[in-house]
């Protein structure tokens, strides 16, 4: 009888249960591995086979538990997403990653391009955090014996009522004793008031604010009512005062408040003063004349005029730097402030090129920064997401979320994002669990709703996800309800 290779039964037994469960090989007994040929002819092959079996039975379970979903989980997610009657009314994409292991878990149309709406602000924040951090150029200037020539950097906090106490350009302006010439270069160096693909007739809506190299008051009209006094009266408060004080009431006007397209003549309707509808914010139409006048009104000792000189070489410029606190980023991400989205791109461009050249900045981001985190072949044209020209995939968005988790830090990131059931645009959404489980950025346009962010499961596992829905008609309410069902299942089962 030829010699038989003896294999230790204890090792095979330890592997038997796992092998059976994962259908890699049926292990019934130690004799299943007895060779039918002499050792001299095949012992080397058997040793290799044994080593491969040990490798599969010990290494495979470790990876399986960390990165993969079982077939049942994939089928359940298919039912929630791919076969969803609500999602089937438009175009839907979904992507799910394990954050800690950077591994793909599940997707549906994960590599199809979608209009992301305000999910673009996640890219804006990524870029601003990389290039600016917490310091930003507030103004560029050259000092001469008889004047100061200045150029804007897009600094968004000057005279902004929502950032009282954060504006670090104000003290510098107060201390100037020489005449200040604010330069607004024409032509290609000018900052276009709207981004590519913006709707021209949104000029009267409260979510579209003109872009500017030198913004004031957040490029908007602020209106609010004072606290009721002892006699039960309230006063109208407004900024800029010159524009707020010139408003006219038109009894026949249906709109509560309306602005002329190429001016700042505001008219209000008969229901304007209903107290439960304040505060009110509306975009201003900007011009060098308006900005110079408003700056002079805010700082009476400052002699301000406007000019048209081009941006000088960076080596010849003085730069006043200012702080960029998380309060700004929180308003960008939680309140989805479109003005800040655009101005932060201008700020990042000014920091890199010593002028607010957004086109050059976005080319740099798409060619260099974003490919490093696996985000390629995208169309990105603005900082707010108002443009329908923007195109990204659910996988792109999930990768941006994971990159932010690594670079920003998870604790800081979730403090800046909207928290389900607690804050921002998710204050009344994803609130169906005893504790918060979703931190995300929302995005919506007509026929578009997107949500991308982080999810913490009941077991403590962190997932990055992106839902993108385009081309549907009607309200997005049902879409949010179905997304909540999907993410709730992930919270309970993954």
Coordinates of C-alpha atoms in Angstrom, one line a residue:
X1 CA 0.0 0.0 0.0
X2 CA 1.5 3.4 -0.9
X3 CA 2.3 5.8 1.9
X4 CA -0.5 8.2 2.9
X5 CA 0.1 11.9 3.7
X6 CA -1.3 12.5 7.2
X7 CA -2.9 16.0 7.7
X8 CA -3.7 17.2 11.2
X9 CA -7.5 16.8 11.7
X10 CA -7.7 19.7 14.3
X11 CA -6.8 22.3 11.6
X12 CA -9.3 20.9 9.2
X13 CA -12.1 20.8 11.8
X14 CA -11.5 24.4 12.7
X15 CA -11.9 25.4 9.1
X16 CA -14.8 23.1 8.3
X17 CA -17.7 25.2 9.6
X18 CA -16.6 28.3 7.8
X19 CA -15.9 26.6 4.6
X20 CA -19.4 25.1 4.6
X21 CA -21.1 28.4 5.3
X22 CA -19.4 30.2 2.5
X23 CA -19.8 27.4 0.0
X24 CA -16.1 27.4 -1.0
X25 CA -15.6 23.7 -0.4
X26 CA -17.5 20.9 1.4
X27 CA -15.4 19.7 4.4
X28 CA -16.9 16.5 5.6
X29 CA -14.0 14.8 7.3
X30 CA -10.3 14.6 7.4
X31 CA -10.3 11.7 4.9
X32 CA -11.5 14.2 2.3
X33 CA -7.9 15.3 2.0
X34 CA -6.2 11.9 1.7
X35 CA -4.2 11.6 -1.5
X36 CA -4.8 8.9 -3.9
X37 CA -1.2 8.9 -5.2
X38 CA 2.2 8.4 -3.6
X39 CA 3.7 11.2 -1.7
X40 CA 6.7 11.2 -3.9
X41 CA 4.6 12.2 -6.9
X42 CA 2.2 14.8 -5.4
X43 CA 3.2 15.8 -1.9
X44 CA 4.4 19.3 -3.1
X45 CA 1.0 20.0 -4.8
X46 CA -0.8 18.9 -1.7
X47 CA 1.2 21.1 0.6
X48 CA 0.4 24.1 -1.8
X49 CA -3.3 23.2 -1.8
X50 CA -3.3 23.0 2.0
X51 CA -1.6 26.4 2.3
X52 CA -4.1 27.9 0.0
X53 CA -7.0 26.4 1.9
X54 CA -5.7 27.7 5.2
X55 CA -5.2 31.2 3.6
X56 CA -8.8 31.2 2.4
X57 CA -10.3 29.9 5.6
X58 CA -8.5 32.3 7.9
X59 CA -8.0 35.5 5.8
X60 CA -11.3 35.5 4.0
X61 CA -13.6 35.7 7.0
X62 CA -11.7 38.8 8.2
X63 CA -12.3 40.7 5.0
X64 CA -15.9 39.4 4.6
X65 CA -16.9 40.9 7.9
X66 CA -15.4 44.3 7.2
X67 CA -16.1 45.1 3.6
X68 CA -18.8 43.0 2.0
X69 CA -22.6 42.8 2.2
X70 CA -24.2 39.4 2.0
X71 CA -26.6 38.5 -0.7
X72 CA -29.7 39.1 1.5
X73 CA -28.5 42.7 2.3
X74 CA -28.0 43.4 -1.4
X75 CA -31.4 42.1 -2.3
X76 CA -33.0 44.2 0.5
X77 CA -31.3 47.4 -0.8
X78 CA -32.4 46.5 -4.3
X79 CA -36.0 46.4 -3.0
X80 CA -35.6 49.7 -1.3
X81 CA -33.9 51.5 -4.2
X82 CA -33.9 49.8 -7.6
X83 CA -37.5 48.5 -7.4
X84 CA -38.9 51.5 -5.5
X85 CA -42.1 52.9 -7.1
X86 CA -41.4 56.5 -6.0
X87 CA -37.8 56.4 -7.2
X88 CA -39.0 54.9 -10.5
X89 CA -40.8 58.1 -11.4
X90 CA -37.5 59.8 -12.1
X91 CA -33.8 58.9 -12.4
X92 CA -32.1 57.6 -9.2
X93 CA -28.6 56.8 -8.2
X94 CA -27.2 55.5 -4.9
X95 CA -23.8 54.6 -3.5
X96 CA -22.7 53.2 -0.1
X97 CA -19.2 52.9 1.3
X98 CA -17.7 51.6 4.5
X99 CA -15.8 54.7 5.7
X100 CA -13.2 53.2 7.9
X101 CA -12.1 50.6 5.3
X102 CA -12.8 52.8 2.3
X103 CA -14.6 50.0 0.6
X104 CA -17.6 50.0 -1.7
X105 CA -20.7 48.2 -0.3
X106 CA -23.6 48.7 -2.6
X107 CA -24.6 50.9 -5.6
X108 CA -27.3 51.6 -8.1
X109 CA -26.4 53.8 -11.0
X110 CA -23.5 54.8 -8.9
X111 CA -21.4 55.9 -11.9
X112 CA -24.2 57.7 -13.8
X113 CA -23.9 61.5 -13.9
X114 CA -26.6 63.6 -12.1
X115 CA -27.2 67.2 -11.4
X116 CA -26.1 67.5 -7.7
X117 CA -27.7 70.9 -6.8
X118 CA -26.3 72.1 -3.4
X119 CA -24.4 68.8 -2.9
X120 CA -21.8 70.8 -4.8
X121 CA -21.1 72.7 -1.6
X122 CA -19.3 69.6 -0.3
X123 CA -16.8 70.1 -3.1
X124 CA -16.6 73.8 -2.3
X125 CA -16.0 73.1 1.3
X126 CA -13.3 70.5 0.4
X127 CA -11.5 73.1 -1.8
X128 CA -11.8 75.9 0.7
X129 CA -10.6 73.7 3.5
X130 CA -7.6 72.6 1.5
X131 CA -6.6 76.0 0.1
X132 CA -7.8 78.4 2.9
X133 CA -8.2 76.5 6.1
X134 CA -9.0 79.2 8.7
X135 CA -7.2 82.1 7.1
X136 CA -8.2 84.0 4.0
X137 CA -7.3 87.2 2.1
X138 CA -9.6 90.0 3.1
X139 CA -8.3 92.7 0.7
X140 CA -5.4 93.3 -1.7
X141 CA -3.9 96.8 -1.7
X142 CA -1.0 99.1 -2.7
X143 CA -0.2 102.1 -0.6
X144 CA 0.9 105.4 -2.2
X145 CA 1.7 108.7 -0.6
X146 CA -1.6 110.2 -1.5
X147 CA -4.0 107.2 -1.6
X148 CA -4.5 103.5 -1.2
X149 CA -5.4 101.4 -4.3
X150 CA -7.4 98.3 -3.4
X151 CA -8.8 95.2 -5.1
X152 CA -11.4 92.7 -3.7
X153 CA -10.7 89.1 -2.8
X154 CA -14.3 88.0 -2.4
X155 CA -14.2 88.3 1.4
X156 CA -17.8 87.7 2.4
X157 CA -18.1 89.0 6.0
X158 CA -17.9 92.8 5.5
X159 CA -20.9 94.4 7.1
X160 CA -22.7 91.0 7.0
X161 CA -25.4 91.2 9.7
X162 CA -25.2 87.4 10.3
X163 CA -21.5 87.7 11.1
X164 CA -21.3 90.6 13.4
X165 CA -18.1 90.4 15.4
X166 CA -16.4 88.2 12.8
X167 CA -15.6 90.9 10.2
X168 CA -11.9 91.6 10.4
X169 CA -11.8 93.9 7.5
X170 CA -13.9 96.5 9.3
X171 CA -11.1 97.6 11.8
X172 CA -8.7 98.0 8.9
X173 CA -11.1 100.2 7.0
X174 CA -11.8 102.3 10.1
X175 CA -8.1 103.0 10.6
X176 CA -7.4 104.3 7.0
X177 CA -6.7 108.0 6.7
X178 CA -5.8 108.1 3.1
X179 CA -8.4 108.1 0.3
X180 CA -9.3 104.5 -0.7
X181 CA -9.8 103.6 -4.4
X182 CA -11.7 100.4 -4.9
X183 CA -10.8 98.9 -8.2
X184 CA -13.3 96.8 -10.2
X185 CA -11.5 95.6 -13.4
X186 CA -13.7 95.3 -16.4
X187 CA -13.8 92.6 -19.1
X188 CA -12.3 89.2 -18.4
X189 CA -11.0 90.2 -15.0
X190 CA -14.4 91.1 -13.7
X191 CA -16.5 88.8 -11.6
X192 CA -19.7 87.8 -13.4
X193 CA -22.8 88.5 -11.3
X194 CA -24.2 85.0 -12.0
X195 CA -22.5 81.7 -12.4
X196 CA -22.7 79.6 -15.7
X197 CA -26.2 78.2 -16.2
X198 CA -28.0 80.2 -13.5
X199 CA -31.6 81.1 -14.3
X200 CA -31.8 84.8 -15.2
X201 CA -35.3 85.3 -13.7
X202 CA -34.3 84.2 -10.2
X203 CA -33.0 87.8 -9.5
X204 CA -36.0 88.4 -7.1
X205 CA -35.7 85.1 -5.2
X206 CA -34.1 84.8 -1.8
X207 CA -31.7 82.1 -2.7
X208 CA -29.8 83.8 -5.6
X209 CA -27.3 86.4 -4.6
X210 CA -24.9 88.1 -7.0
X211 CA -21.2 87.3 -6.9
X212 CA -18.8 90.0 -6.2
X213 CA -15.0 90.6 -5.6
X214 CA -16.0 93.1 -2.9
X215 CA -19.3 92.1 -1.3
X216 CA -21.1 94.2 1.3
X217 CA -24.1 93.2 3.6
X218 CA -23.9 89.6 2.1
X219 CA -25.0 91.2 -1.2
X220 CA -28.5 91.3 0.1
X221 CA -31.2 93.5 1.7
X222 CA -31.9 92.5 5.3
X223 CA -35.3 93.3 6.7
X224 CA -36.8 92.5 10.2
X225 CA -39.2 93.9 12.8
X226 CA -38.0 95.2 16.1
X227 CA -39.2 93.9 19.4
X228 CA -42.7 95.2 20.3
X229 CA -42.4 98.2 22.6
X230 CA -44.6 99.1 25.6
X231 CA -47.3 100.6 23.4
X232 CA -47.5 97.5 21.2
X233 CA -45.6 99.0 18.2
X234 CA -42.9 97.5 16.1
X235 CA -40.4 99.3 13.8
X236 CA -39.0 98.0 10.5
X237 CA -35.2 97.4 10.6
X238 CA -33.2 97.2 7.5
X239 CA -29.7 97.1 5.9
X240 CA -28.5 98.8 3.8
X241 CA -30.5 101.6 5.3
X242 CA -30.5 103.7 2.1
X243 CA -32.3 100.9 0.2
X244 CA -34.6 99.7 3.0
X245 CA -35.7 103.3 3.6
X246 CA -36.7 103.8 0.0
X247 CA -39.1 100.9 -0.3
X248 CA -42.6 101.7 -1.6
X249 CA -45.9 100.0 -0.9
X250 CA -48.1 99.1 -3.9
X251 CA -51.6 98.0 -2.7
X252 CA -52.3 96.0 -5.9
X253 CA -49.0 94.1 -5.8
X254 CA -49.5 90.3 -5.4
X255 CA -45.9 89.6 -4.5
X256 CA -45.0 90.3 -0.9
X257 CA -41.8 92.1 -2.0
X258 CA -40.3 92.6 -5.4
X259 CA -37.2 94.2 -6.9
X260 CA -36.5 95.7 -10.3
X261 CA -34.3 93.5 -12.3
X262 CA -31.4 95.9 -12.9
X263 CA -31.8 98.2 -9.9
X264 CA -32.6 98.2 -6.2
X265 CA -36.1 99.7 -6.3
X266 CA -38.1 97.5 -3.9
X267 CA -41.9 97.5 -3.8
X268 CA -44.0 95.6 -1.2
X269 CA -47.5 94.3 -1.2
X270 CA -50.3 94.9 1.3
X271 CA -49.4 91.8 3.4
X272 CA -45.8 92.8 3.8
X273 CA -45.9 93.6 7.5
X274 CA -47.3 90.3 8.7
X275 CA -44.9 89.7 11.6
X276 CA -44.7 85.9 11.3
X277 CA -43.0 86.3 7.9
X278 CA -39.9 88.1 9.1
X279 CA -36.9 88.2 8.7
X280 CA -36.7 88.8 5.0
X281 CA -33.6 88.6 2.8
X282 CA -33.6 89.6 -0.9
X283 CA -30.7 90.0 -3.3
X284 CA -29.2 93.3 -4.3
X285 CA -28.1 94.4 -7.8
X286 CA -24.5 95.4 -7.4
X287 CA -22.5 98.1 -9.0
X288 CA -19.2 99.8 -8.2
X289 CA -21.2 103.0 -7.5
X290 CA -23.5 101.2 -5.0
X291 CA -20.6 99.5 -3.2
X292 CA -18.5 102.7 -2.9
X293 CA -21.5 104.7 -1.6
X294 CA -22.5 102.1 0.9
X295 CA -18.9 101.7 2.2
X296 CA -18.8 105.5 2.6
X297 CA -22.1 105.5 4.5
X298 CA -20.9 102.8 6.8
X299 CA -17.5 104.4 7.5
X300 CA -18.1 108.2 7.3
X301 CA -14.4 109.1 7.9
X302 CA -13.3 106.9 4.9
X303 CA -13.1 108.7 1.6
X304 CA -14.0 106.1 -1.0
X305 CA -14.1 106.1 -4.8
X306 CA -14.1 103.5 -7.5
X307 CA -11.6 102.7 -10.2
X308 CA -11.0 100.1 -13.0
X309 CA -7.3 99.1 -12.6
X310 CA -6.3 95.5 -13.3
X311 CA -5.0 93.3 -10.6
X312 CA -1.3 93.9 -10.2
X313 CA 1.3 91.1 -10.0
X314 CA 1.0 89.3 -6.7
X315 CA 4.6 90.3 -5.7
X316 CA 3.6 93.9 -5.7
X317 CA 0.5 93.5 -3.5
X318 CA 0.0 93.8 0.2
X319 CA -2.5 91.4 1.6
X320 CA -4.7 91.8 4.7
X321 CA -5.5 88.4 6.0
X322 CA -8.6 87.6 8.1
X323 CA -9.9 84.6 10.1
X324 CA -12.3 82.2 8.5
X325 CA -14.2 80.6 11.4
X326 CA -16.2 77.4 11.3
X327 CA -19.3 79.6 11.7
X328 CA -18.9 80.4 8.0
X329 CA -18.6 76.8 7.0
X330 CA -21.5 75.8 9.2
X331 CA -23.8 78.3 7.5
X332 CA -22.5 77.1 4.1
X333 CA -23.4 73.5 4.9
X334 CA -26.3 73.6 7.3
X335 CA -28.1 76.5 5.9
X336 CA -27.0 75.9 2.4
X337 CA -26.0 79.5 1.9
X338 CA -25.5 80.0 -1.9
X339 CA -23.8 83.4 -1.4
X340 CA -21.1 81.8 0.8
X341 CA -20.7 78.9 -1.7
X342 CA -19.8 81.4 -4.4
X343 CA -17.7 83.7 -2.3
X344 CA -15.6 80.9 -0.9
X345 CA -14.6 79.8 -4.4
X346 CA -13.6 83.5 -5.1
X347 CA -11.6 83.5 -1.9
X348 CA -9.8 80.3 -2.7
X349 CA -9.0 81.6 -6.1
X350 CA -7.7 84.9 -4.7
X351 CA -5.6 83.0 -2.2
X352 CA -4.0 80.9 -5.0
X353 CA -3.7 83.5 -7.8
X354 CA -3.9 86.9 -6.1
X355 CA -7.2 87.6 -8.0
X356 CA -10.6 85.8 -7.9
X357 CA -10.1 83.7 -11.0
X358 CA -12.7 81.0 -10.4
X359 CA -12.3 79.4 -13.9
X360 CA -8.5 78.8 -13.3
X361 CA -9.3 77.5 -9.8
X362 CA -11.9 75.0 -10.9
X363 CA -9.5 73.7 -13.7
X364 CA -6.8 73.2 -11.0
X365 CA -9.3 71.4 -8.8
X366 CA -10.5 69.1 -11.6
X367 CA -7.1 68.4 -12.9
X368 CA -5.1 68.0 -9.7
X369 CA -6.9 68.0 -6.3
X370 CA -10.0 65.9 -7.0
X371 CA -8.4 63.1 -9.0
X372 CA -6.3 62.4 -5.9
X373 CA -9.4 61.3 -4.1
X374 CA -10.9 59.4 -7.0
X375 CA -13.2 62.2 -8.4
X376 CA -12.6 62.5 -12.1
X377 CA -14.5 63.3 -15.3
X378 CA -16.9 65.7 -13.7
X379 CA -18.4 69.0 -14.7
X380 CA -18.2 71.6 -12.0
X381 CA -18.9 75.2 -12.8
X382 CA -20.0 77.0 -9.6
X383 CA -19.7 77.0 -5.8
X384 CA -23.3 76.9 -4.8
X385 CA -24.9 74.2 -7.0
X386 CA -27.4 76.6 -8.6
X387 CA -26.3 75.6 -12.0
X388 CA -27.7 72.6 -13.8
X389 CA -24.4 72.4 -15.7
X390 CA -22.8 70.7 -12.7
X391 CA -22.6 66.9 -13.2
X392 CA -21.3 64.3 -10.7
X393 CA -22.0 60.7 -9.8
X394 CA -23.2 59.2 -6.5
X395 CA -19.7 57.5 -6.2
X396 CA -18.0 60.9 -6.6
X397 CA -20.1 62.4 -3.8
X398 CA -19.5 59.4 -1.5
X399 CA -15.7 59.7 -2.1
X400 CA -15.8 63.5 -1.4
X401 CA -17.5 62.7 1.9
X402 CA -14.9 60.1 2.8
X403 CA -12.1 62.5 1.9
X404 CA -13.6 65.2 4.2
X405 CA -13.9 62.6 6.9
X406 CA -10.2 62.0 6.7
X407 CA -8.9 65.6 6.2
X408 CA -11.4 67.6 8.3
X409 CA -11.8 65.0 11.0
X410 CA -15.1 63.2 11.8
X411 CA -16.0 65.2 14.9
X412 CA -15.5 68.5 13.2
X413 CA -17.2 67.3 10.0
X414 CA -20.4 66.2 11.7
X415 CA -20.5 69.5 13.7
X416 CA -20.6 71.3 10.3
X417 CA -23.1 69.1 8.5
X418 CA -26.9 69.1 9.0
X419 CA -27.8 66.6 11.7
X420 CA -30.9 64.5 11.1
X421 CA -33.8 65.6 13.4
X422 CA -31.6 68.3 14.9
X423 CA -30.2 71.0 12.7
X424 CA -30.0 72.7 9.3
X425 CA -31.9 71.4 6.3
X426 CA -32.3 68.0 8.1
X427 CA -33.9 69.4 11.2
X428 CA -37.2 67.7 10.4
X429 CA -35.9 64.8 8.5
X430 CA -34.3 61.4 9.4
X431 CA -35.7 61.9 12.9
X432 CA -37.2 58.5 13.4
X433 CA -34.5 57.0 15.7
X434 CA -33.8 57.6 19.4
X435 CA -30.5 59.1 18.5
X436 CA -29.1 61.0 15.5
X437 CA -27.8 58.7 12.8
X438 CA -27.5 60.9 9.6
X439 CA -25.2 63.9 9.0
X440 CA -25.4 65.1 5.5
X441 CA -25.6 67.9 2.9
X442 CA -28.9 68.2 1.0
X443 CA -29.5 69.7 -2.4
X444 CA -32.6 70.6 -4.3
X445 CA -33.8 72.2 -7.5
X446 CA -37.0 71.7 -9.4
X447 CA -37.0 68.0 -10.2
X448 CA -33.8 67.4 -8.3
X449 CA -33.1 66.2 -4.7
X450 CA -29.8 64.9 -3.5
X451 CA -28.5 63.9 0.0
X452 CA -24.9 62.9 0.6
X453 CA -23.1 62.4 3.9
X454 CA -22.4 60.1 6.8
X455 CA -24.5 57.4 8.6
X456 CA -23.7 55.8 11.9
X457 CA -25.3 52.4 12.3
X458 CA -26.7 51.0 15.5
X459 CA -23.6 48.8 15.8
X460 CA -21.3 51.9 15.6
X461 CA -20.2 51.4 12.0
X462 CA -19.7 54.6 9.9
X463 CA -21.0 54.6 6.3
X464 CA -20.7 57.2 3.6
X465 CA -23.7 57.4 1.3
X466 CA -25.1 59.4 -1.6
X467 CA -28.6 59.5 -2.9
X468 CA -29.1 61.5 -6.2
X469 CA -32.5 61.9 -7.8
X470 CA -33.2 63.8 -11.0
X471 CA -36.0 64.4 -13.5
X472 CA -39.0 63.9 -11.4
X473 CA -42.2 66.1 -11.3
X474 CA -43.7 67.4 -8.1
X475 CA -42.7 67.5 -4.5
X476 CA -39.6 65.8 -3.1
X477 CA -41.5 64.8 0.1
X478 CA -42.1 61.2 -0.9
X479 CA -38.5 60.9 -2.0
X480 CA -37.3 61.9 1.5
X481 CA -39.7 59.4 3.0
X482 CA -38.3 56.6 0.9
X483 CA -34.7 57.6 1.6
X484 CA -35.5 57.5 5.3
X485 CA -36.7 53.9 4.9
X486 CA -33.5 52.9 3.2
X487 CA -31.1 54.7 5.6
X488 CA -33.1 53.4 8.6
X489 CA -32.6 49.8 7.4
X490 CA -28.9 50.5 7.0
X491 CA -28.8 51.9 10.6
X492 CA -30.5 48.8 12.0
X493 CA -28.9 46.1 9.9
X494 CA -25.3 47.1 8.8

